[in-house]
Structure formats: structure tokens, C-alpha cells
Amino acid sequence: MNSQSGLIPRLPEGRWALFLDIDGTLLEHAAHPDAVSVSEELRVLLERIERRLDGALAFITGRSIAAVDHLFDPLKLRIAGLYGLEHRLLPNGQVEAADEPADMAALADEIELELASKAVYVERKGPVLAIHTRAAPQLLKRATELVGAALARLPKGYRVIAGNAGVELMPLEAAKGAAIRRFMQLDPFSGRRPVFLGDDTSDENGFDTVNALGGISIRVKPQGETAARFAIEDVAGAIAWLGANFGDPAGAALPLRALSA
Ligand SMILES: [Mg+2]
């Protein structure tokens, strides 16, 4: 691609595999993760892109697959959920669930006891524990301390990722980059060039992977350090870019803003 203009070759010239984070990338964040909704336009666009890419489209998200299916109902796509701990390799295929979850219930209970009455949402996602502080940003620091203390009490093999508006505790093998690599080994992704859009700390590992595979890494609403090579300013811009480059055979392609390395 021409990195000066940020224009990538259009379909069908480019044989792309597209990987999409959901929250903060395709959907504006809400105070509570259940408070978001998916427009009919977005569903239709994703269906069209999926067809035009011969299926080489997958969600790569921290949400569970069940939560994403509920949100996008009736649309089902290929997906890695819980940062790659769950997979569905075909749109209507079986969900390969995460390994037996560690019992984090007691830790979640304790954190909830201290924080949940203060507009903090403690989300239990099996092997992943997410503390959402978007509605109470002043509590992010305390939430991070509590999750750090919880990490110290778990067996080895877990880590903490602090994001834009919360902090999550997850098994080490939960990594978006590994989820992208897994898809890239399979039809219809293999042999294509990966493009990954994300907006948060947990997406950085996906950007590194896509860069290493010679693909295109795009951070939506970048703030501070990022491994992504390109930026899009907001969710509306991301959807417009996807529509122009992958959804609309007649429209003009939109450029990306290159980030200096
Ligand atoms: Mg996100």
C-alpha cells in the first residue's frame, strides 16, 4: 500500500482478511456494556462485507460469543470471544468454549462488595473477570488495585489488562493476536492479508500480530502509544471506512491516517 496516502488497494484487487474488535470500534461505548445496541445499517454492512470477502471476516472481542450473538441477533459471524478463549470458526458452527474456568467467583464477590454499589459493573465472563468503570472513572485506580490483589491470589497463568475504562483479569493464553493467527491458518483467511481494527489496550497484541503478518493495523481513537500503523478518529469514521473500502463496490475508497513509527 501507499503509506503516504494511507489508501489500501480496493477489493477485488486486495485479498483481505478482516478482523474487527466490537466495543469502541464498531459501537460507541455506553456506561454499561449491556446498554449498547446494533443498528440495522451496521448489521447489513457486516453481512455485505462478509459476502464480499468470501467469509474472511471475524470479530475478535473481549465479549463472550453468547453476548455478541445476542447483540447482533440474527447476524452470526465467525468470532473469537473472550480475547480468543472461545472460537466459532464458521458463522453457524459450534462454539469451542474456553477451558474449565478458574473459580473466580469469590474474588468477583469481594470486588463487587466494595465497588458495585458505586456505579462500577463487575462482569463475570467465566475465566475472565471485567471491572467496568466507565460510569465512575474516579474508581478505576481502586478497581485496578483490587484486581491486582486478586491476581496475586490466583494460581500462575493469569494477567491484568487495564483498558480505556476498566480493568480485566484473564488467563495468559487470552490474546487477540493468537486468535487472529488461528483464523489466518484456516480457510477462507489463509493466504490473505489481515486488517485489524481495535481501540484499546487489549487490541495492541493484535496490532503486533497483524504487523508481523504484513497486514494493516488500525487503532480507532488512538491515545498515547500504540503498535498500530494507522488511525481512524472515531467509531463513525471506522464504519465509514469499512463501508467505503469493503462494503461498496462503487464508492470511493477512504484513506487512513498513517501514524509515525
Ligand atoms: Mg474495543
XYZ file of C-alpha atoms and ligand atoms in Angstrom:
262
model
C 0.000 0.000 0.000
C 0.981 3.601 -0.319
C 1.723 4.558 3.261
C 1.786 8.244 2.394
C -1.811 8.374 1.272
C -2.996 5.577 3.553
C -5.040 4.178 0.692
C -5.220 0.413 0.593
C -5.952 -1.458 -2.635
C -9.684 -1.909 -3.046
C -11.488 -5.160 -3.436
C -11.215 -7.243 -5.517
C -7.566 -6.218 -6.105
C -6.728 -6.652 -2.448
C -7.309 -10.085 -0.974
C -8.078 -9.037 2.548
C -8.960 -10.848 5.740
C -10.778 -8.516 8.091
C -10.706 -8.743 11.894
C -12.844 -6.415 13.965
C -12.981 -5.510 17.608
C -16.533 -4.532 18.575
C -16.802 -2.106 21.510
C -15.262 1.277 20.825
C -14.555 0.200 17.226
C -17.965 -0.623 15.708
C -20.120 0.504 18.638
C -19.829 3.573 20.813
C -19.172 2.681 24.423
C -22.024 3.013 26.859
C -21.927 3.394 30.624
C -22.814 -0.307 30.893
C -21.809 -2.959 28.311
C -25.425 -4.122 28.003
C -26.583 -0.608 27.144
C -25.183 -0.649 23.591
C -27.278 -1.536 20.570
C -26.560 -2.519 16.989
C -28.231 -0.648 14.139
C -29.798 -2.424 11.195
C -27.392 -0.488 8.962
C -24.378 -1.952 10.746
C -25.784 -5.485 10.551
C -26.461 -5.095 6.833
C -22.990 -3.644 6.222
C -21.270 -6.517 8.038
C -23.310 -9.067 6.086
C -22.336 -7.406 2.821
C -18.643 -7.264 3.774
C -18.724 -10.910 4.839
C -20.072 -11.875 1.417
C -17.625 -9.678 -0.484
C -14.690 -11.161 1.466
C -15.912 -14.705 0.821
C -16.288 -15.124 4.558
C -12.872 -13.769 5.572
C -14.332 -11.623 8.351
C -14.219 -12.318 12.074
C -14.999 -10.500 15.278
C -12.119 -10.503 17.776
C -13.630 -9.362 21.049
C -13.434 -9.483 24.812
C -17.153 -10.187 24.997
C -18.385 -13.745 25.192
C -19.689 -15.227 21.937
C -23.137 -15.593 23.516
C -23.192 -11.882 24.355
C -22.165 -10.925 20.808
C -24.783 -13.197 19.231
C -27.412 -11.601 21.434
C -26.250 -8.122 20.491
C -26.103 -8.733 16.722
C -29.071 -11.125 16.516
C -29.917 -12.517 13.983
C -26.481 -11.971 12.424
C -23.853 -14.564 13.283
C -20.252 -14.251 12.163
C -17.006 -16.083 12.658
C -15.731 -14.942 16.013
C -13.124 -15.227 18.741
C -14.724 -14.297 22.066
C -13.185 -13.657 25.493
C -9.929 -12.492 23.869
C -9.594 -15.744 21.972
C -10.531 -18.151 24.763
C -13.637 -19.034 22.731
C -13.867 -19.546 18.969
C -16.520 -20.139 16.371
C -14.718 -20.849 13.137
C -17.853 -20.867 10.953
C -20.795 -18.442 11.240
C -23.187 -21.195 12.261
C -20.600 -23.583 13.615
C -20.045 -24.924 17.076
C -18.600 -22.679 19.751
C -15.297 -24.004 21.062
C -15.568 -22.845 24.627
C -12.833 -21.830 26.976
C -11.118 -24.416 29.140
C -12.589 -25.117 32.529
C -12.816 -21.679 34.117
C -10.831 -20.985 37.242
C -13.152 -20.286 40.090
C -13.068 -16.533 40.302
C -16.452 -16.227 41.962
C -15.087 -15.414 45.400
C -12.744 -12.771 44.024
C -15.582 -11.259 41.997
C -17.810 -11.234 45.071
C -15.228 -9.312 47.092
C -14.626 -6.715 44.408
C -18.354 -6.341 43.870
C -18.920 -5.863 47.581
C -16.620 -2.870 47.625
C -17.342 -1.297 44.237
C -20.582 -2.425 42.672
C -22.800 -0.053 44.607
C -20.750 2.833 43.213
C -21.693 2.553 39.531
C -18.928 0.069 38.835
C -20.030 -3.034 36.934
C -18.318 -6.299 37.801
C -18.801 -8.627 34.826
C -18.236 -12.340 35.269
C -17.256 -13.933 31.965
C -16.174 -17.405 33.039
C -12.366 -17.337 33.027
C -12.344 -13.552 32.525
C -13.320 -11.018 35.169
C -14.023 -7.488 33.908
C -14.451 -4.415 36.095
C -16.118 -1.618 34.127
C -15.560 1.886 35.486
C -16.896 3.959 32.596
C -19.707 5.295 34.788
C -17.303 6.021 37.650
C -13.850 6.854 36.239
C -12.604 8.028 39.635
C -12.782 4.400 40.794
C -10.521 2.969 38.084
C -7.474 3.256 40.344
C -9.155 1.396 43.208
C -10.518 -1.222 40.804
C -7.000 -1.749 39.453
C -5.660 -2.237 42.997
C -8.362 -4.773 43.799
C -7.760 -6.709 40.597
C -4.028 -6.661 41.273
C -4.674 -8.151 44.711
C -6.942 -10.781 43.143
C -4.217 -11.674 40.636
C -1.779 -12.308 43.482
C -4.200 -14.859 44.950
C -4.772 -16.799 41.732
C -2.505 -19.580 40.552
C 0.122 -18.617 37.959
C -1.147 -18.139 34.459
C -3.258 -15.003 34.782
C -2.623 -11.372 33.986
C -4.283 -7.997 34.293
C -5.002 -5.713 31.349
C -6.003 -2.129 32.114
C -8.084 -0.563 29.372
C -9.702 2.736 28.492
C -12.465 2.394 31.060
C -11.865 -0.616 33.212
C -9.556 -3.425 34.126
C -9.734 -7.147 33.357
C -8.241 -10.259 34.816
C -7.721 -13.092 32.339
C -5.708 -16.237 31.621
C -2.373 -15.627 29.879
C -3.499 -17.508 26.783
C -6.269 -14.959 26.226
C -4.705 -12.849 23.476
C -6.241 -11.311 20.401
C -3.068 -11.859 18.368
C -3.223 -15.605 18.911
C -6.898 -15.585 17.909
C -6.057 -13.777 14.659
C -3.206 -16.218 13.912
C -5.568 -19.135 14.419
C -8.033 -17.794 11.846
C -5.202 -16.941 9.444
C -4.251 -20.613 9.257
C -7.723 -21.570 8.057
C -9.883 -21.078 5.000
C -11.035 -18.572 3.894
C -8.433 -16.446 5.715
C -5.179 -18.205 4.819
C -3.194 -16.574 2.028
C -4.925 -13.244 2.552
C -3.589 -10.056 4.108
C -5.010 -9.324 7.549
C -6.552 -5.998 8.510
C -7.381 -5.446 12.179
C -9.318 -2.575 13.734
C -9.338 -2.092 17.508
C -9.413 0.699 20.042
C -7.959 -0.450 23.346
C -5.012 -1.926 25.243
C -6.140 -5.490 24.652
C -6.010 -4.844 20.882
C -2.304 -3.926 20.916
C -1.293 -7.577 20.832
C -3.495 -7.980 17.741
C -1.797 -4.992 16.093
C 1.634 -6.545 16.716
C 0.488 -9.819 15.173
C -1.028 -8.191 12.114
C 2.104 -6.072 11.607
C 4.234 -9.226 11.798
C 1.998 -10.883 9.194
C 2.432 -7.940 6.808
C -1.088 -6.721 7.387
C -2.703 -3.426 8.291
C -3.207 -2.390 11.911
C -5.663 0.400 12.663
C -6.361 1.956 16.050
C -9.646 3.763 16.414
C -9.420 6.922 18.527
C -5.718 6.433 19.372
C -4.397 7.908 22.593
C -0.744 7.571 23.500
C 1.485 4.694 22.468
C 0.176 2.160 20.004
C 1.632 -0.545 17.795
C -0.985 0.285 15.166
C 0.382 1.816 11.969
C -2.811 3.678 11.088
C -5.527 5.585 12.878
C -9.194 6.385 12.450
C -10.600 9.118 14.651
C -13.841 7.566 15.888
C -16.480 4.853 15.528
C -18.378 6.719 12.814
C -15.125 7.076 10.864
C -14.367 3.372 11.254
C -17.770 2.375 9.906
C -17.496 4.833 7.025
C -14.034 3.484 6.174
C -15.213 -0.133 6.268
C -18.213 0.721 4.129
C -16.162 2.580 1.532
C -13.324 0.059 1.313
C -15.109 -3.256 1.775
C -18.832 -2.695 1.542
C -19.441 -0.571 -1.502
C -18.045 -1.671 -4.854
C -18.974 1.660 -6.445
C -17.912 4.173 -3.794
C -14.569 5.912 -3.457
C -12.079 4.339 -1.038
C -11.304 6.378 2.075
C -7.688 6.885 3.141
C -6.267 6.098 6.575
C -4.174 8.423 8.698
C -0.662 6.967 8.983
C 0.900 7.015 12.459
C 4.619 7.651 12.699
C 6.527 4.595 13.859
Mg -12.736 -2.207 21.962
